[in-house]
């Protein structure tokens, strides 16, 4: 065995000390944590249609209780050679409205606690779209929750609202456009159950 090892090391032009250093090598605590993070990053990335970049993956990790910096996540994603597949161009077609215009309740409420909701259309590749539902609180300049899905349905909005309610104090007003997802019975019932007033924009 030792003779064969010498032949292999000679062919690779590696000193014997390098081989034994490699054999005795143990990853540091920092490297072990990095490897654990890489597994979580890849899982989040794949479970979200490979559309999430390092900012959203960082947010998901923080929401799960893992305190980590976005620069570290960016570095690890580069090492893994993965990135958001989202096309930087985005297109938002006109909103489909099923109802007559409903009131804008926040127009004269500058100090009220408000959640603003939106759905963004993301093109992963030509002809392949996913939909990002998000909730933003202007007063604290923070995205409170987001969900991504292949179908733009009321369920996507309901899941986003529930995610926000799990971690944040409910608002006085939930403000959205008049899209059919937001005016659906599922969304209206959820807001009524939590005693949140629904405000609308055009």
mmCIF file with all atom_site columns, C-alpha atoms in Angstrom:
data_model
loop_
_atom_site.group_PDB
_atom_site.id
_atom_site.type_symbol
_atom_site.label_atom_id
_atom_site.label_alt_id
_atom_site.label_comp_id
_atom_site.label_asym_id
_atom_site.label_entity_id
_atom_site.label_seq_id
_atom_site.pdbx_PDB_ins_code
_atom_site.Cartn_x
_atom_site.Cartn_y
_atom_site.Cartn_z
_atom_site.occupancy
_atom_site.B_iso_or_equiv
_atom_site.pdbx_formal_charge
_atom_site.auth_seq_id
_atom_site.auth_comp_id
_atom_site.auth_asym_id
_atom_site.auth_atom_id
_atom_site.pdbx_PDB_model_num
ATOM 1   C CA . UNK A 1 1   ? 0.000   0.000  0.000   1.00 0.00 ? 1   UNK A CA 1
ATOM 2   C CA . UNK A 1 2   ? 2.801   2.393  0.950   1.00 0.00 ? 2   UNK A CA 1
ATOM 3   C CA . UNK A 1 3   ? 4.568   1.597  -2.317  1.00 0.00 ? 3   UNK A CA 1
ATOM 4   C CA . UNK A 1 4   ? 1.430   2.291  -4.352  1.00 0.00 ? 4   UNK A CA 1
ATOM 5   C CA . UNK A 1 5   ? 0.876   5.537  -2.424  1.00 0.00 ? 5   UNK A CA 1
ATOM 6   C CA . UNK A 1 6   ? 4.380   6.689  -3.321  1.00 0.00 ? 6   UNK A CA 1
ATOM 7   C CA . UNK A 1 7   ? 3.688   6.030  -6.996  1.00 0.00 ? 7   UNK A CA 1
ATOM 8   C CA . UNK A 1 8   ? 0.401   7.950  -6.875  1.00 0.00 ? 8   UNK A CA 1
ATOM 9   C CA . UNK A 1 9   ? 1.920   10.928 -5.048  1.00 0.00 ? 9   UNK A CA 1
ATOM 10  C CA . UNK A 1 10  ? 4.834   10.963 -7.447  1.00 0.00 ? 10  UNK A CA 1
ATOM 11  C CA . UNK A 1 11  ? 2.484   10.938 -10.434 1.00 0.00 ? 11  UNK A CA 1
ATOM 12  C CA . UNK A 1 12  ? 0.481   13.809 -8.930  1.00 0.00 ? 12  UNK A CA 1
ATOM 13  C CA . UNK A 1 13  ? 3.668   15.635 -7.950  1.00 0.00 ? 13  UNK A CA 1
ATOM 14  C CA . UNK A 1 14  ? 2.442   15.949 -4.372  1.00 0.00 ? 14  UNK A CA 1
ATOM 15  C CA . UNK A 1 15  ? 4.732   15.741 -1.338  1.00 0.00 ? 15  UNK A CA 1
ATOM 16  C CA . UNK A 1 16  ? 3.913   13.042 1.202   1.00 0.00 ? 16  UNK A CA 1
ATOM 17  C CA . UNK A 1 17  ? 3.429   15.733 3.893   1.00 0.00 ? 17  UNK A CA 1
ATOM 18  C CA . UNK A 1 18  ? 0.566   17.260 1.888   1.00 0.00 ? 18  UNK A CA 1
ATOM 19  C CA . UNK A 1 19  ? -1.202  13.906 1.735   1.00 0.00 ? 19  UNK A CA 1
ATOM 20  C CA . UNK A 1 20  ? -0.918  13.306 5.482   1.00 0.00 ? 20  UNK A CA 1
ATOM 21  C CA . UNK A 1 21  ? -2.029  16.867 6.224   1.00 0.00 ? 21  UNK A CA 1
ATOM 22  C CA . UNK A 1 22  ? -5.131  16.252 4.110   1.00 0.00 ? 22  UNK A CA 1
ATOM 23  C CA . UNK A 1 23  ? -5.763  12.905 5.812   1.00 0.00 ? 23  UNK A CA 1
ATOM 24  C CA . UNK A 1 24  ? -5.618  14.449 9.296   1.00 0.00 ? 24  UNK A CA 1
ATOM 25  C CA . UNK A 1 25  ? -7.614  17.529 8.325   1.00 0.00 ? 25  UNK A CA 1
ATOM 26  C CA . UNK A 1 26  ? -10.720 18.352 10.388  1.00 0.00 ? 26  UNK A CA 1
ATOM 27  C CA . UNK A 1 27  ? -13.042 21.187 9.325   1.00 0.00 ? 27  UNK A CA 1
ATOM 28  C CA . UNK A 1 28  ? -13.230 24.139 11.693  1.00 0.00 ? 28  UNK A CA 1
ATOM 29  C CA . UNK A 1 29  ? -16.413 25.120 13.515  1.00 0.00 ? 29  UNK A CA 1
ATOM 30  C CA . UNK A 1 30  ? -16.882 27.969 11.028  1.00 0.00 ? 30  UNK A CA 1
ATOM 31  C CA . UNK A 1 31  ? -16.609 25.567 8.089   1.00 0.00 ? 31  UNK A CA 1
ATOM 32  C CA . UNK A 1 32  ? -19.055 23.128 9.685   1.00 0.00 ? 32  UNK A CA 1
ATOM 33  C CA . UNK A 1 33  ? -21.606 25.924 10.145  1.00 0.00 ? 33  UNK A CA 1
ATOM 34  C CA . UNK A 1 34  ? -21.036 27.017 6.545   1.00 0.00 ? 34  UNK A CA 1
ATOM 35  C CA . UNK A 1 35  ? -21.757 23.491 5.334   1.00 0.00 ? 35  UNK A CA 1
ATOM 36  C CA . UNK A 1 36  ? -24.954 23.348 7.390   1.00 0.00 ? 36  UNK A CA 1
ATOM 37  C CA . UNK A 1 37  ? -26.015 26.720 6.001   1.00 0.00 ? 37  UNK A CA 1
ATOM 38  C CA . UNK A 1 38  ? -25.342 25.537 2.459   1.00 0.00 ? 38  UNK A CA 1
ATOM 39  C CA . UNK A 1 39  ? -27.780 22.669 2.934   1.00 0.00 ? 39  UNK A CA 1
ATOM 40  C CA . UNK A 1 40  ? -30.467 25.052 4.206   1.00 0.00 ? 40  UNK A CA 1
ATOM 41  C CA . UNK A 1 41  ? -29.772 27.579 1.439   1.00 0.00 ? 41  UNK A CA 1
ATOM 42  C CA . UNK A 1 42  ? -30.123 24.957 -1.275  1.00 0.00 ? 42  UNK A CA 1
ATOM 43  C CA . UNK A 1 43  ? -33.373 23.658 0.231   1.00 0.00 ? 43  UNK A CA 1
ATOM 44  C CA . UNK A 1 44  ? -34.912 27.155 0.397   1.00 0.00 ? 44  UNK A CA 1
ATOM 45  C CA . UNK A 1 45  ? -33.695 27.961 -3.110  1.00 0.00 ? 45  UNK A CA 1
ATOM 46  C CA . UNK A 1 46  ? -35.109 24.778 -4.639  1.00 0.00 ? 46  UNK A CA 1
ATOM 47  C CA . UNK A 1 47  ? -38.401 24.970 -2.713  1.00 0.00 ? 47  UNK A CA 1
ATOM 48  C CA . UNK A 1 48  ? -39.032 28.453 -4.107  1.00 0.00 ? 48  UNK A CA 1
ATOM 49  C CA . UNK A 1 49  ? -38.606 27.698 -7.807  1.00 0.00 ? 49  UNK A CA 1
ATOM 50  C CA . UNK A 1 50  ? -34.954 28.809 -7.642  1.00 0.00 ? 50  UNK A CA 1
ATOM 51  C CA . UNK A 1 51  ? -36.251 32.380 -7.775  1.00 0.00 ? 51  UNK A CA 1
ATOM 52  C CA . UNK A 1 52  ? -34.875 33.572 -4.425  1.00 0.00 ? 52  UNK A CA 1
ATOM 53  C CA . UNK A 1 53  ? -31.596 35.443 -4.315  1.00 0.00 ? 53  UNK A CA 1
ATOM 54  C CA . UNK A 1 54  ? -29.458 35.987 -1.235  1.00 0.00 ? 54  UNK A CA 1
ATOM 55  C CA . UNK A 1 55  ? -31.605 38.816 0.298   1.00 0.00 ? 55  UNK A CA 1
ATOM 56  C CA . UNK A 1 56  ? -34.781 36.711 0.444   1.00 0.00 ? 56  UNK A CA 1
ATOM 57  C CA . UNK A 1 57  ? -32.936 33.560 1.511   1.00 0.00 ? 57  UNK A CA 1
ATOM 58  C CA . UNK A 1 58  ? -31.339 35.572 4.321   1.00 0.00 ? 58  UNK A CA 1
ATOM 59  C CA . UNK A 1 59  ? -34.790 36.759 5.392   1.00 0.00 ? 59  UNK A CA 1
ATOM 60  C CA . UNK A 1 60  ? -36.193 33.215 5.399   1.00 0.00 ? 60  UNK A CA 1
ATOM 61  C CA . UNK A 1 61  ? -33.286 31.996 7.528   1.00 0.00 ? 61  UNK A CA 1
ATOM 62  C CA . UNK A 1 62  ? -33.710 34.856 9.996   1.00 0.00 ? 62  UNK A CA 1
ATOM 63  C CA . UNK A 1 63  ? -37.437 34.163 10.293  1.00 0.00 ? 63  UNK A CA 1
ATOM 64  C CA . UNK A 1 64  ? -36.573 30.567 11.181  1.00 0.00 ? 64  UNK A CA 1
ATOM 65  C CA . UNK A 1 65  ? -34.333 31.805 13.999  1.00 0.00 ? 65  UNK A CA 1
ATOM 66  C CA . UNK A 1 66  ? -30.960 31.613 12.253  1.00 0.00 ? 66  UNK A CA 1
ATOM 67  C CA . UNK A 1 67  ? -29.108 34.909 12.693  1.00 0.00 ? 67  UNK A CA 1
ATOM 68  C CA . UNK A 1 68  ? -26.868 35.273 9.678   1.00 0.00 ? 68  UNK A CA 1
ATOM 69  C CA . UNK A 1 69  ? -25.613 38.150 7.569   1.00 0.00 ? 69  UNK A CA 1
ATOM 70  C CA . UNK A 1 70  ? -26.605 38.619 3.951   1.00 0.00 ? 70  UNK A CA 1
ATOM 71  C CA . UNK A 1 71  ? -22.946 38.897 2.878   1.00 0.00 ? 71  UNK A CA 1
ATOM 72  C CA . UNK A 1 72  ? -22.269 35.429 4.240   1.00 0.00 ? 72  UNK A CA 1
ATOM 73  C CA . UNK A 1 73  ? -25.241 34.003 2.355   1.00 0.00 ? 73  UNK A CA 1
ATOM 74  C CA . UNK A 1 74  ? -24.052 35.712 -0.828  1.00 0.00 ? 74  UNK A CA 1
ATOM 75  C CA . UNK A 1 75  ? -20.574 34.207 -0.382  1.00 0.00 ? 75  UNK A CA 1
ATOM 76  C CA . UNK A 1 76  ? -21.952 30.715 0.211   1.00 0.00 ? 76  UNK A CA 1
ATOM 77  C CA . UNK A 1 77  ? -24.268 30.927 -2.789  1.00 0.00 ? 77  UNK A CA 1
ATOM 78  C CA . UNK A 1 78  ? -21.333 31.953 -4.956  1.00 0.00 ? 78  UNK A CA 1
ATOM 79  C CA . UNK A 1 79  ? -19.341 28.993 -3.654  1.00 0.00 ? 79  UNK A CA 1
ATOM 80  C CA . UNK A 1 80  ? -22.293 26.743 -4.518  1.00 0.00 ? 80  UNK A CA 1
ATOM 81  C CA . UNK A 1 81  ? -22.641 28.469 -7.907  1.00 0.00 ? 81  UNK A CA 1
ATOM 82  C CA . UNK A 1 82  ? -26.363 29.085 -7.435  1.00 0.00 ? 82  UNK A CA 1
ATOM 83  C CA . UNK A 1 83  ? -28.296 32.309 -7.873  1.00 0.00 ? 83  UNK A CA 1
ATOM 84  C CA . UNK A 1 84  ? -31.800 33.580 -8.492  1.00 0.00 ? 84  UNK A CA 1
ATOM 85  C CA . UNK A 1 85  ? -33.089 32.457 -11.868 1.00 0.00 ? 85  UNK A CA 1
ATOM 86  C CA . UNK A 1 86  ? -35.452 35.405 -11.970 1.00 0.00 ? 86  UNK A CA 1
ATOM 87  C CA . UNK A 1 87  ? -35.197 37.423 -15.141 1.00 0.00 ? 87  UNK A CA 1
ATOM 88  C CA . UNK A 1 88  ? -34.439 41.015 -14.127 1.00 0.00 ? 88  UNK A CA 1
ATOM 89  C CA . UNK A 1 89  ? -37.145 42.233 -16.481 1.00 0.00 ? 89  UNK A CA 1
ATOM 90  C CA . UNK A 1 90  ? -40.612 41.984 -15.037 1.00 0.00 ? 90  UNK A CA 1
ATOM 91  C CA . UNK A 1 91  ? -44.034 42.513 -16.428 1.00 0.00 ? 91  UNK A CA 1
ATOM 92  C CA . UNK A 1 92  ? -47.180 43.300 -14.518 1.00 0.00 ? 92  UNK A CA 1
ATOM 93  C CA . UNK A 1 93  ? -50.334 42.995 -16.614 1.00 0.00 ? 93  UNK A CA 1
ATOM 94  C CA . UNK A 1 94  ? -53.407 45.015 -15.796 1.00 0.00 ? 94  UNK A CA 1
ATOM 95  C CA . UNK A 1 95  ? -55.258 43.939 -12.661 1.00 0.00 ? 95  UNK A CA 1
ATOM 96  C CA . UNK A 1 96  ? -58.411 41.903 -13.203 1.00 0.00 ? 96  UNK A CA 1
ATOM 97  C CA . UNK A 1 97  ? -61.191 43.574 -11.199 1.00 0.00 ? 97  UNK A CA 1
ATOM 98  C CA . UNK A 1 98  ? -64.401 41.736 -10.319 1.00 0.00 ? 98  UNK A CA 1
ATOM 99  C CA . UNK A 1 99  ? -65.996 44.475 -8.209  1.00 0.00 ? 99  UNK A CA 1
ATOM 100 C CA . UNK A 1 100 ? -66.752 48.178 -8.342  1.00 0.00 ? 100 UNK A CA 1
ATOM 101 C CA . UNK A 1 101 ? -64.199 50.403 -6.631  1.00 0.00 ? 101 UNK A CA 1
ATOM 102 C CA . UNK A 1 102 ? -64.105 50.050 -2.851  1.00 0.00 ? 102 UNK A CA 1
ATOM 103 C CA . UNK A 1 103 ? -63.003 52.802 -0.443  1.00 0.00 ? 103 UNK A CA 1
ATOM 104 C CA . UNK A 1 104 ? -59.459 53.884 0.270   1.00 0.00 ? 104 UNK A CA 1
ATOM 105 C CA . UNK A 1 105 ? -59.546 53.952 4.074   1.00 0.00 ? 105 UNK A CA 1
ATOM 106 C CA . UNK A 1 106 ? -55.939 55.024 4.641   1.00 0.00 ? 106 UNK A CA 1
ATOM 107 C CA . UNK A 1 107 ? -56.060 58.181 2.548   1.00 0.00 ? 107 UNK A CA 1
ATOM 108 C CA . UNK A 1 108 ? -56.482 60.389 5.612   1.00 0.00 ? 108 UNK A CA 1
ATOM 109 C CA . UNK A 1 109 ? -54.839 58.089 8.168   1.00 0.00 ? 109 UNK A CA 1
ATOM 110 C CA . UNK A 1 110 ? -51.137 59.068 8.129   1.00 0.00 ? 110 UNK A CA 1
ATOM 111 C CA . UNK A 1 111 ? -50.444 57.640 11.603  1.00 0.00 ? 111 UNK A CA 1
ATOM 112 C CA . UNK A 1 112 ? -52.336 54.379 11.253  1.00 0.00 ? 112 UNK A CA 1
ATOM 113 C CA . UNK A 1 113 ? -50.605 51.009 11.284  1.00 0.00 ? 113 UNK A CA 1
ATOM 114 C CA . UNK A 1 114 ? -50.864 49.766 7.705   1.00 0.00 ? 114 UNK A CA 1
ATOM 115 C CA . UNK A 1 115 ? -49.816 46.703 5.772   1.00 0.00 ? 115 UNK A CA 1
ATOM 116 C CA . UNK A 1 116 ? -49.487 47.171 2.022   1.00 0.00 ? 116 UNK A CA 1
ATOM 117 C CA . UNK A 1 117 ? -49.897 44.107 -0.168  1.00 0.00 ? 117 UNK A CA 1
ATOM 118 C CA . UNK A 1 118 ? -48.724 43.464 -3.683  1.00 0.00 ? 118 UNK A CA 1
ATOM 119 C CA . UNK A 1 119 ? -48.230 40.657 -6.196  1.00 0.00 ? 119 UNK A CA 1
ATOM 120 C CA . UNK A 1 120 ? -45.229 40.853 -8.514  1.00 0.00 ? 120 UNK A CA 1
ATOM 121 C CA . UNK A 1 121 ? -44.890 38.832 -11.699 1.00 0.00 ? 121 UNK A CA 1
ATOM 122 C CA . UNK A 1 122 ? -41.460 37.209 -12.015 1.00 0.00 ? 122 UNK A CA 1
ATOM 123 C CA . UNK A 1 123 ? -40.163 35.701 -15.237 1.00 0.00 ? 123 UNK A CA 1
ATOM 124 C CA . UNK A 1 124 ? -37.730 32.902 -14.454 1.00 0.00 ? 124 UNK A CA 1
ATOM 125 C CA . UNK A 1 125 ? -37.047 32.280 -18.115 1.00 0.00 ? 125 UNK A CA 1
ATOM 126 C CA . UNK A 1 126 ? -38.902 33.195 -21.310 1.00 0.00 ? 126 UNK A CA 1
ATOM 127 C CA . UNK A 1 127 ? -42.472 32.013 -20.922 1.00 0.00 ? 127 UNK A CA 1
ATOM 128 C CA . UNK A 1 128 ? -42.060 30.731 -17.351 1.00 0.00 ? 128 UNK A CA 1
ATOM 129 C CA . UNK A 1 129 ? -43.674 32.914 -14.695 1.00 0.00 ? 129 UNK A CA 1
ATOM 130 C CA . UNK A 1 130 ? -44.112 32.727 -10.937 1.00 0.00 ? 130 UNK A CA 1
ATOM 131 C CA . UNK A 1 131 ? -45.894 35.148 -8.627  1.00 0.00 ? 131 UNK A CA 1
ATOM 132 C CA . UNK A 1 132 ? -44.454 36.830 -5.553  1.00 0.00 ? 132 UNK A CA 1
ATOM 133 C CA . UNK A 1 133 ? -47.008 37.903 -2.958  1.00 0.00 ? 133 UNK A CA 1
ATOM 134 C CA . UNK A 1 134 ? -45.584 40.288 -0.368  1.00 0.00 ? 134 UNK A CA 1
ATOM 135 C CA . UNK A 1 135 ? -46.666 42.414 2.586   1.00 0.00 ? 135 UNK A CA 1
ATOM 136 C CA . UNK A 1 136 ? -44.802 45.601 3.430   1.00 0.00 ? 136 UNK A CA 1
ATOM 137 C CA . UNK A 1 137 ? -45.170 47.900 6.429   1.00 0.00 ? 137 UNK A CA 1
ATOM 138 C CA . UNK A 1 138 ? -44.294 51.472 5.377   1.00 0.00 ? 138 UNK A CA 1
ATOM 139 C CA . UNK A 1 139 ? -43.913 52.802 8.913   1.00 0.00 ? 139 UNK A CA 1
ATOM 140 C CA . UNK A 1 140 ? -40.956 50.518 9.650   1.00 0.00 ? 140 UNK A CA 1
ATOM 141 C CA . UNK A 1 141 ? -39.795 50.150 6.017   1.00 0.00 ? 141 UNK A CA 1
ATOM 142 C CA . UNK A 1 142 ? -39.869 46.365 6.285   1.00 0.00 ? 142 UNK A CA 1
ATOM 143 C CA . UNK A 1 143 ? -41.129 43.462 4.214   1.00 0.00 ? 143 UNK A CA 1
ATOM 144 C CA . UNK A 1 144 ? -43.037 41.402 6.775   1.00 0.00 ? 144 UNK A CA 1
ATOM 145 C CA . UNK A 1 145 ? -43.868 38.345 4.705   1.00 0.00 ? 145 UNK A CA 1
ATOM 146 C CA . UNK A 1 146 ? -43.677 36.948 1.201   1.00 0.00 ? 146 UNK A CA 1
ATOM 147 C CA . UNK A 1 147 ? -44.741 33.814 -0.615  1.00 0.00 ? 147 UNK A CA 1
ATOM 148 C CA . UNK A 1 148 ? -44.044 32.625 -4.113  1.00 0.00 ? 148 UNK A CA 1
ATOM 149 C CA . UNK A 1 149 ? -46.231 30.383 -6.243  1.00 0.00 ? 149 UNK A CA 1
ATOM 150 C CA . UNK A 1 150 ? -46.902 29.223 -9.771  1.00 0.00 ? 150 UNK A CA 1
ATOM 151 C CA . UNK A 1 151 ? -50.573 30.213 -9.606  1.00 0.00 ? 151 UNK A CA 1
ATOM 152 C CA . UNK A 1 152 ? -51.836 33.709 -8.809  1.00 0.00 ? 152 UNK A CA 1
ATOM 153 C CA . UNK A 1 153 ? -54.670 32.658 -6.533  1.00 0.00 ? 153 UNK A CA 1
ATOM 154 C CA . UNK A 1 154 ? -56.325 33.880 -3.344  1.00 0.00 ? 154 UNK A CA 1
ATOM 155 C CA . UNK A 1 155 ? -54.599 31.041 -1.473  1.00 0.00 ? 155 UNK A CA 1
ATOM 156 C CA . UNK A 1 156 ? -51.233 32.681 -2.143  1.00 0.00 ? 156 UNK A CA 1
ATOM 157 C CA . UNK A 1 157 ? -52.427 35.923 -0.532  1.00 0.00 ? 157 UNK A CA 1
ATOM 158 C CA . UNK A 1 158 ? -53.989 34.094 2.432   1.00 0.00 ? 158 UNK A CA 1
ATOM 159 C CA . UNK A 1 159 ? -50.725 32.252 3.106   1.00 0.00 ? 159 UNK A CA 1
ATOM 160 C CA . UNK A 1 160 ? -48.793 35.531 2.976   1.00 0.00 ? 160 UNK A CA 1
ATOM 161 C CA . UNK A 1 161 ? -51.154 37.221 5.438   1.00 0.00 ? 161 UNK A CA 1
ATOM 162 C CA . UNK A 1 162 ? -50.979 34.251 7.811   1.00 0.00 ? 162 UNK A CA 1
ATOM 163 C CA . UNK A 1 163 ? -47.190 34.293 7.648   1.00 0.00 ? 163 UNK A CA 1
ATOM 164 C CA . UNK A 1 164 ? -47.146 37.985 8.590   1.00 0.00 ? 164 UNK A CA 1
ATOM 165 C CA . UNK A 1 165 ? -49.634 37.469 11.426  1.00 0.00 ? 165 UNK A CA 1
ATOM 166 C CA . UNK A 1 166 ? -47.495 34.705 12.917  1.00 0.00 ? 166 UNK A CA 1
ATOM 167 C CA . UNK A 1 167 ? -44.569 37.045 13.522  1.00 0.00 ? 167 UNK A CA 1
ATOM 168 C CA . UNK A 1 168 ? -45.983 40.566 13.675  1.00 0.00 ? 168 UNK A CA 1
ATOM 169 C CA . UNK A 1 169 ? -48.674 42.547 15.443  1.00 0.00 ? 169 UNK A CA 1
ATOM 170 C CA . UNK A 1 170 ? -51.754 42.852 13.284  1.00 0.00 ? 170 UNK A CA 1
ATOM 171 C CA . UNK A 1 171 ? -52.321 46.199 11.549  1.00 0.00 ? 171 UNK A CA 1
ATOM 172 C CA . UNK A 1 172 ? -55.331 48.461 11.619  1.00 0.00 ? 172 UNK A CA 1
ATOM 173 C CA . UNK A 1 173 ? -55.542 48.428 7.830   1.00 0.00 ? 173 UNK A CA 1
ATOM 174 C CA . UNK A 1 174 ? -54.635 46.024 5.052   1.00 0.00 ? 174 UNK A CA 1
ATOM 175 C CA . UNK A 1 175 ? -54.201 47.986 1.822   1.00 0.00 ? 175 UNK A CA 1
ATOM 176 C CA . UNK A 1 176 ? -54.259 46.369 -1.610  1.00 0.00 ? 176 UNK A CA 1
ATOM 177 C CA . UNK A 1 177 ? -55.447 46.907 -5.144  1.00 0.00 ? 177 UNK A CA 1
ATOM 178 C CA . UNK A 1 178 ? -58.789 45.621 -6.408  1.00 0.00 ? 178 UNK A CA 1
ATOM 179 C CA . UNK A 1 179 ? -57.385 42.438 -7.907  1.00 0.00 ? 179 UNK A CA 1
ATOM 180 C CA . UNK A 1 180 ? -59.594 39.367 -7.705  1.00 0.00 ? 180 UNK A CA 1
ATOM 181 C CA . UNK A 1 181 ? -57.170 37.674 -5.294  1.00 0.00 ? 181 UNK A CA 1
ATOM 182 C CA . UNK A 1 182 ? -57.581 40.489 -2.773  1.00 0.00 ? 182 UNK A CA 1
ATOM 183 C CA . UNK A 1 183 ? -61.354 40.844 -3.137  1.00 0.00 ? 183 UNK A CA 1
ATOM 184 C CA . UNK A 1 184 ? -61.880 37.087 -2.807  1.00 0.00 ? 184 UNK A CA 1
ATOM 185 C CA . UNK A 1 185 ? -64.043 35.645 -0.040  1.00 0.00 ? 185 UNK A CA 1
ATOM 186 C CA . UNK A 1 186 ? -61.018 33.825 1.402   1.00 0.00 ? 186 UNK A CA 1
ATOM 187 C CA . UNK A 1 187 ? -59.038 37.028 1.945   1.00 0.00 ? 187 UNK A CA 1
ATOM 188 C CA . UNK A 1 188 ? -61.999 39.093 3.143   1.00 0.00 ? 188 UNK A CA 1
ATOM 189 C CA . UNK A 1 189 ? -63.020 36.396 5.641   1.00 0.00 ? 189 UNK A CA 1
ATOM 190 C CA . UNK A 1 190 ? -59.480 36.145 7.021   1.00 0.00 ? 190 UNK A CA 1
ATOM 191 C CA . UNK A 1 191 ? -59.233 39.910 7.527   1.00 0.00 ? 191 UNK A CA 1
ATOM 192 C CA . UNK A 1 192 ? -62.653 40.065 9.171   1.00 0.00 ? 192 UNK A CA 1
ATOM 193 C CA . UNK A 1 193 ? -61.715 37.252 11.538  1.00 0.00 ? 193 UNK A CA 1
ATOM 194 C CA . UNK A 1 194 ? -58.697 39.237 12.705  1.00 0.00 ? 194 UNK A CA 1
ATOM 195 C CA . UNK A 1 195 ? -60.657 42.516 12.748  1.00 0.00 ? 195 UNK A CA 1
ATOM 196 C CA . UNK A 1 196 ? -58.432 44.163 10.144  1.00 0.00 ? 196 UNK A CA 1
ATOM 197 C CA . UNK A 1 197 ? -60.031 46.790 7.912   1.00 0.00 ? 197 UNK A CA 1
ATOM 198 C CA . UNK A 1 198 ? -59.456 46.334 4.196   1.00 0.00 ? 198 UNK A CA 1
ATOM 199 C CA . UNK A 1 199 ? -58.497 49.464 2.278   1.00 0.00 ? 199 UNK A CA 1
ATOM 200 C CA . UNK A 1 200 ? -58.244 49.567 -1.515  1.00 0.00 ? 200 UNK A CA 1
ATOM 201 C CA . UNK A 1 201 ? -56.440 51.441 -4.235  1.00 0.00 ? 201 UNK A CA 1
ATOM 202 C CA . UNK A 1 202 ? -57.372 51.449 -7.908  1.00 0.00 ? 202 UNK A CA 1
#
